[in-house]
Amino acid sequence: MKALQEKIKQDGLVLSDQVLKVDSFLNHQVDPVLMKKMGEEFARLFRKDGVTKILTLESSGISPALMAALELKVPMVFARKKKPLTQSADVYTATVHSFTKNTTHEIIVSRAFLTNRDKVLIIDDFLAYGQAAEGLIDIVKQAGANLSGIGIVIEKAFQPGGERLRSRGIRVESLAVIQSLKNGTVSFLEEAYA
Ligand code: 5GP
């Protein structure tokens, strides 16, 4: 997605060869116009798949997931990282390890919001090692729901998550695919082959 690539080039900060910071439009401050365009693009990609629910992970997945949900006119559910006081015990849980933060935590979704009648589109902000996606897939499986695919805002192709998921036949659509963050520069995949 051209507008997203331009925004990453303009405002993304390369923190290391492994990590890109996009706090100014996705992970802290949020650009609603860009989010709307992303929602339209995810909806275009998955419109024919009969999606009934979008599943994401708090907090950074919520903005793009909500915009896609608005376009597809389906509810958006976000997995929680902390169990609130009001949460019933009737939940699906999965474990997610973050290589970026070197933390492991449980994610929680209420059984009331995901059932075996759902066709689920998972959306997340980044795809790196695929651990967040795996946790969400685990929850879709526990619910007995169907997985339509995974929509990612920024995939880092030099980390193994995308390949691992696609090699299992899972449809993964990424709006921007980064080939490399070497030398403080963002190179997109299609540029590498241009
Ligand atoms: P994975 O589970 O695929 O290894 O990593 C995905 C999660 O880690 C994303 O939800 C995101 O929060 C975080 N993440 C991974 N790589 C990056 C990165 O380069 N920049 C930012 N801002 N977050 C990242």
mmCIF file of C-alpha atoms and ligand atoms in Angstrom:
data_model
loop_
_atom_site.group_PDB
_atom_site.id
_atom_site.type_symbol
_atom_site.label_atom_id
_atom_site.label_comp_id
_atom_site.label_asym_id
_atom_site.label_seq_id
_atom_site.Cartn_x
_atom_site.Cartn_y
_atom_site.Cartn_z
ATOM 1 C CA MET A 1 0.000 0.000 0.000
ATOM 2 C CA LYS A 2 1.716 3.083 -1.329
ATOM 3 C CA ALA A 3 0.399 5.597 1.245
ATOM 4 C CA LEU A 4 1.598 3.357 4.083
ATOM 5 C CA GLN A 5 5.037 2.860 2.546
ATOM 6 C CA GLU A 6 5.400 6.612 2.146
ATOM 7 C CA LYS A 7 4.359 7.195 5.752
ATOM 8 C CA ILE A 8 6.880 4.594 6.975
ATOM 9 C CA LYS A 9 9.635 6.194 4.874
ATOM 10 C CA GLN A 10 8.732 9.652 6.161
ATOM 11 C CA ASP A 11 7.954 9.024 9.840
ATOM 12 C CA GLY A 12 9.258 5.544 10.733
ATOM 13 C CA LEU A 13 12.334 5.353 12.971
ATOM 14 C CA VAL A 14 14.714 2.446 12.481
ATOM 15 C CA LEU A 15 15.718 1.547 16.055
ATOM 16 C CA SER A 16 17.947 -1.381 15.021
ATOM 17 C CA ASP A 17 18.334 -3.923 12.200
ATOM 18 C CA GLN A 18 15.365 -5.712 13.795
ATOM 19 C CA VAL A 19 12.934 -3.069 15.047
ATOM 20 C CA LEU A 20 11.010 -0.239 13.415
ATOM 21 C CA LYS A 21 9.336 2.445 15.527
ATOM 22 C CA VAL A 22 6.074 3.850 14.165
ATOM 23 C CA ASP A 23 4.796 5.606 17.275
ATOM 24 C CA SER A 24 3.796 8.744 15.396
ATOM 25 C CA PHE A 25 1.020 7.123 13.333
ATOM 26 C CA LEU A 26 0.305 3.558 14.532
ATOM 27 C CA ASN A 27 1.649 2.527 17.946
ATOM 28 C CA HIS A 28 1.039 5.603 20.099
ATOM 29 C CA GLN A 29 -0.315 8.569 18.165
ATOM 30 C CA VAL A 30 -2.714 7.278 15.499
ATOM 31 C CA ASP A 31 -3.327 8.713 12.007
ATOM 32 C CA PRO A 32 -7.061 8.164 11.417
ATOM 33 C CA VAL A 33 -6.980 8.976 7.703
ATOM 34 C CA LEU A 34 -4.270 6.385 7.085
ATOM 35 C CA MET A 35 -6.103 3.870 9.332
ATOM 36 C CA LYS A 36 -9.262 4.363 7.255
ATOM 37 C CA LYS A 37 -7.312 3.639 4.051
ATOM 38 C CA MET A 38 -5.880 0.499 5.648
ATOM 39 C CA GLY A 39 -9.357 -0.616 6.677
ATOM 40 C CA GLU A 40 -10.542 -0.160 3.091
ATOM 41 C CA GLU A 41 -7.600 -2.174 1.779
ATOM 42 C CA PHE A 42 -8.127 -5.053 4.243
ATOM 43 C CA ALA A 43 -11.826 -5.035 3.357
ATOM 44 C CA ARG A 44 -11.011 -5.138 -0.382
ATOM 45 C CA LEU A 45 -8.696 -8.114 0.158
ATOM 46 C CA PHE A 46 -11.115 -10.141 2.316
ATOM 47 C CA ARG A 47 -14.559 -8.943 1.177
ATOM 48 C CA LYS A 48 -15.441 -12.175 -0.633
ATOM 49 C CA ASP A 49 -14.468 -14.430 2.291
ATOM 50 C CA GLY A 50 -17.644 -14.167 4.331
ATOM 51 C CA VAL A 51 -15.818 -12.810 7.385
ATOM 52 C CA THR A 52 -18.129 -12.517 10.404
ATOM 53 C CA LYS A 53 -15.611 -11.243 12.961
ATOM 54 C CA ILE A 54 -12.265 -9.489 13.153
ATOM 55 C CA LEU A 55 -9.900 -10.560 15.912
ATOM 56 C CA THR A 56 -6.897 -8.545 17.038
ATOM 57 C CA LEU A 57 -4.676 -8.026 20.057
ATOM 58 C CA GLU A 58 -4.685 -4.942 22.268
ATOM 59 C CA SER A 59 -3.552 -2.276 21.927
ATOM 60 C CA SER A 60 -1.879 -1.516 18.605
ATOM 61 C CA GLY A 61 -3.976 -3.904 16.523
ATOM 62 C CA ILE A 62 -7.198 -2.160 17.510
ATOM 63 C CA SER A 63 -6.996 0.892 15.200
ATOM 64 C CA PRO A 64 -6.503 -0.950 11.882
ATOM 65 C CA ALA A 65 -8.794 -3.806 12.979
ATOM 66 C CA LEU A 66 -11.627 -1.429 13.855
ATOM 67 C CA MET A 67 -11.372 0.341 10.493
ATOM 68 C CA ALA A 68 -11.475 -2.992 8.646
ATOM 69 C CA ALA A 69 -14.451 -4.052 10.778
ATOM 70 C CA LEU A 70 -16.252 -0.827 9.931
ATOM 71 C CA GLU A 71 -15.711 -1.432 6.201
ATOM 72 C CA LEU A 72 -16.790 -5.098 6.388
ATOM 73 C CA LYS A 73 -19.626 -4.229 8.788
ATOM 74 C CA VAL A 74 -18.704 -6.964 11.270
ATOM 75 C CA PRO A 75 -17.756 -6.749 14.969
ATOM 76 C CA MET A 76 -14.137 -6.400 16.047
ATOM 77 C CA VAL A 77 -12.929 -8.318 19.125
ATOM 78 C CA PHE A 78 -9.595 -7.575 20.732
ATOM 79 C CA ALA A 79 -7.789 -10.131 22.836
ATOM 80 C CA ARG A 80 -6.904 -8.686 26.212
ATOM 81 C CA LYS A 81 -3.496 -8.936 27.794
ATOM 82 C CA LYS A 82 -4.832 -8.442 31.319
ATOM 83 C CA LYS A 83 -7.927 -9.923 32.856
ATOM 84 C CA PRO A 84 -10.188 -7.078 34.030
ATOM 85 C CA LEU A 85 -12.312 -7.340 37.179
ATOM 86 C CA THR A 86 -15.477 -7.576 35.122
ATOM 87 C CA GLN A 87 -14.249 -10.437 32.904
ATOM 88 C CA SER A 88 -16.258 -13.653 33.333
ATOM 89 C CA ALA A 89 -14.349 -16.897 33.838
ATOM 90 C CA ASP A 90 -15.687 -18.177 30.539
ATOM 91 C CA VAL A 91 -12.691 -17.344 28.386
ATOM 92 C CA TYR A 92 -10.295 -18.718 25.802
ATOM 93 C CA THR A 93 -6.647 -18.171 26.684
ATOM 94 C CA ALA A 94 -3.371 -18.553 24.812
ATOM 95 C CA THR A 95 0.243 -17.757 25.545
ATOM 96 C CA VAL A 96 2.201 -15.247 23.461
ATOM 97 C CA HIS A 97 5.933 -14.734 23.623
ATOM 98 C CA SER A 98 7.291 -11.433 22.351
ATOM 99 C CA PHE A 99 10.822 -11.626 20.942
ATOM 100 C CA THR A 100 10.862 -7.842 20.589
ATOM 101 C CA LYS A 101 10.075 -7.236 24.260
ATOM 102 C CA ASN A 102 11.375 -10.584 25.575
ATOM 103 C CA THR A 103 8.185 -11.129 27.547
ATOM 104 C CA THR A 104 5.599 -13.892 27.705
ATOM 105 C CA HIS A 105 1.992 -13.206 28.572
ATOM 106 C CA GLU A 106 -1.455 -14.717 28.414
ATOM 107 C CA ILE A 107 -4.079 -13.348 26.053
ATOM 108 C CA ILE A 108 -7.776 -13.652 26.825
ATOM 109 C CA VAL A 109 -10.972 -13.590 24.755
ATOM 110 C CA SER A 110 -14.459 -14.081 26.177
ATOM 111 C CA ARG A 111 -16.221 -17.183 24.838
ATOM 112 C CA ALA A 112 -19.294 -15.021 24.318
ATOM 113 C CA PHE A 113 -17.658 -13.179 21.421
ATOM 114 C CA LEU A 114 -16.193 -16.020 19.337
ATOM 115 C CA THR A 115 -18.083 -19.193 18.430
ATOM 116 C CA ASN A 116 -17.966 -22.072 15.965
ATOM 117 C CA ARG A 117 -20.268 -20.097 13.646
ATOM 118 C CA ASP A 118 -17.616 -17.408 13.080
ATOM 119 C CA LYS A 119 -15.330 -16.853 10.093
ATOM 120 C CA VAL A 120 -12.458 -14.881 11.522
ATOM 121 C CA LEU A 121 -10.040 -12.400 10.008
ATOM 122 C CA ILE A 122 -7.069 -11.789 12.307
ATOM 123 C CA ILE A 123 -5.502 -8.333 12.035
ATOM 124 C CA ASP A 124 -2.346 -7.098 13.736
ATOM 125 C CA ASP A 125 0.070 -4.194 13.459
ATOM 126 C CA PHE A 126 3.363 -6.099 12.953
ATOM 127 C CA LEU A 127 4.350 -9.587 11.856
ATOM 128 C CA ALA A 128 7.820 -10.583 13.029
ATOM 129 C CA TYR A 129 8.240 -14.107 14.480
ATOM 130 C CA GLY A 130 4.506 -14.805 14.247
ATOM 131 C CA GLN A 131 3.973 -15.422 17.957
ATOM 132 C CA ALA A 132 1.092 -12.962 18.351
ATOM 133 C CA ALA A 133 -0.587 -14.441 15.261
ATOM 134 C CA GLU A 134 -0.091 -17.978 16.627
ATOM 135 C CA GLY A 135 -1.743 -17.017 19.913
ATOM 136 C CA LEU A 136 -4.736 -15.574 18.069
ATOM 137 C CA ILE A 137 -4.948 -18.651 15.777
ATOM 138 C CA ASP A 138 -4.940 -20.828 18.898
ATOM 139 C CA ILE A 139 -7.950 -18.904 20.215
ATOM 140 C CA VAL A 140 -9.788 -19.220 16.859
ATOM 141 C CA LYS A 141 -9.191 -22.997 17.028
ATOM 142 C CA GLN A 142 -10.412 -23.246 20.634
ATOM 143 C CA ALA A 143 -13.612 -21.501 19.531
ATOM 144 C CA GLY A 144 -14.061 -24.002 16.686
ATOM 145 C CA ALA A 145 -14.283 -21.006 14.339
ATOM 146 C CA ASN A 146 -12.950 -20.814 10.771
ATOM 147 C CA LEU A 147 -9.891 -18.734 9.989
ATOM 148 C CA SER A 148 -10.293 -16.680 6.780
ATOM 149 C CA GLY A 149 -6.809 -15.277 6.940
ATOM 150 C CA ILE A 150 -4.486 -12.775 8.539
ATOM 151 C CA GLY A 151 -4.143 -9.095 7.679
ATOM 152 C CA ILE A 152 -0.954 -7.398 8.779
ATOM 153 C CA VAL A 153 -0.079 -3.708 8.608
ATOM 154 C CA ILE A 154 3.723 -4.137 8.534
ATOM 155 C CA GLU A 155 5.422 -7.475 7.885
ATOM 156 C CA LYS A 156 9.170 -7.839 8.394
ATOM 157 C CA ALA A 157 10.054 -10.418 5.750
ATOM 158 C CA PHE A 158 13.537 -10.966 7.186
ATOM 159 C CA GLN A 159 11.955 -12.509 10.290
ATOM 160 C CA PRO A 160 10.313 -15.939 9.954
ATOM 161 C CA GLY A 161 6.658 -15.358 10.965
ATOM 162 C CA GLY A 162 5.191 -14.792 7.489
ATOM 163 C CA GLU A 163 6.896 -17.797 5.937
ATOM 164 C CA ARG A 164 5.912 -20.076 8.834
ATOM 165 C CA LEU A 165 2.251 -19.125 8.565
ATOM 166 C CA ARG A 166 2.059 -19.267 4.747
ATOM 167 C CA SER A 167 3.828 -22.638 4.644
ATOM 168 C CA ARG A 168 0.881 -24.011 6.637
ATOM 169 C CA GLY A 169 -1.526 -22.746 3.973
ATOM 170 C CA ILE A 170 -2.683 -19.740 5.972
ATOM 171 C CA ARG A 171 -3.491 -16.682 3.850
ATOM 172 C CA VAL A 172 -1.425 -13.726 5.058
ATOM 173 C CA GLU A 173 -1.919 -10.302 3.447
ATOM 174 C CA SER A 174 0.456 -7.530 4.497
ATOM 175 C CA LEU A 175 -0.026 -3.902 3.524
ATOM 176 C CA ALA A 176 3.713 -3.163 3.699
ATOM 177 C CA VAL A 177 6.452 -5.782 3.561
ATOM 178 C CA ILE A 178 9.881 -4.765 4.796
ATOM 179 C CA GLN A 179 12.833 -6.581 3.295
ATOM 180 C CA SER A 180 15.490 -5.011 5.477
ATOM 181 C CA LEU A 181 16.140 -2.393 8.152
ATOM 182 C CA LYS A 182 19.901 -2.503 7.663
ATOM 183 C CA ASN A 183 22.023 0.675 7.868
ATOM 184 C CA GLY A 184 19.135 2.601 9.392
ATOM 185 C CA THR A 185 17.188 2.365 6.119
ATOM 186 C CA VAL A 186 13.792 0.843 5.406
ATOM 187 C CA SER A 187 13.763 -1.264 2.215
ATOM 188 C CA PHE A 188 10.462 -2.671 1.043
ATOM 189 C CA LEU A 189 10.246 -6.091 -0.584
ATOM 190 C CA GLU A 190 9.058 -4.930 -3.996
ATOM 191 C CA GLU A 191 11.864 -2.347 -4.118
ATOM 192 C CA ALA A 192 14.350 -5.157 -3.561
ATOM 193 C CA TYR A 193 13.048 -6.889 -6.693
ATOM 194 C CA ALA A 194 12.473 -3.695 -8.751
HETATM 195 P P1 5GP B 1 5.597 -11.430 16.524
HETATM 196 O O1 5GP B 1 4.653 -12.013 17.513
HETATM 197 O O2 5GP B 1 5.162 -11.662 15.077
HETATM 198 O O3 5GP B 1 7.016 -11.824 16.756
HETATM 199 O O4 5GP B 1 5.602 -9.875 16.758
HETATM 200 C C1 5GP B 1 4.425 -9.163 16.590
HETATM 201 C C2 5GP B 1 4.182 -8.203 17.713
HETATM 202 O O5 5GP B 1 5.410 -7.672 18.239
HETATM 203 C C3 5GP B 1 3.380 -7.042 17.191
HETATM 204 O O6 5GP B 1 2.062 -7.138 17.689
HETATM 205 C C4 5GP B 1 4.089 -5.818 17.689
HETATM 206 O O7 5GP B 1 3.444 -5.347 18.838
HETATM 207 C C5 5GP B 1 5.465 -6.265 18.095
HETATM 208 N N1 5GP B 1 6.520 -5.963 17.112
HETATM 209 C C6 5GP B 1 7.304 -6.866 16.460
HETATM 210 N N2 5GP B 1 8.220 -6.251 15.707
HETATM 211 C C7 5GP B 1 8.027 -4.923 15.857
HETATM 212 C C8 5GP B 1 8.679 -3.757 15.318
HETATM 213 O O8 5GP B 1 9.635 -3.794 14.533
HETATM 214 N N3 5GP B 1 8.179 -2.562 15.728
HETATM 215 C C9 5GP B 1 7.130 -2.447 16.583
HETATM 216 N N4 5GP B 1 6.725 -1.205 16.894
HETATM 217 N N5 5GP B 1 6.510 -3.515 17.121
HETATM 218 C C10 5GP B 1 6.946 -4.741 16.760
#
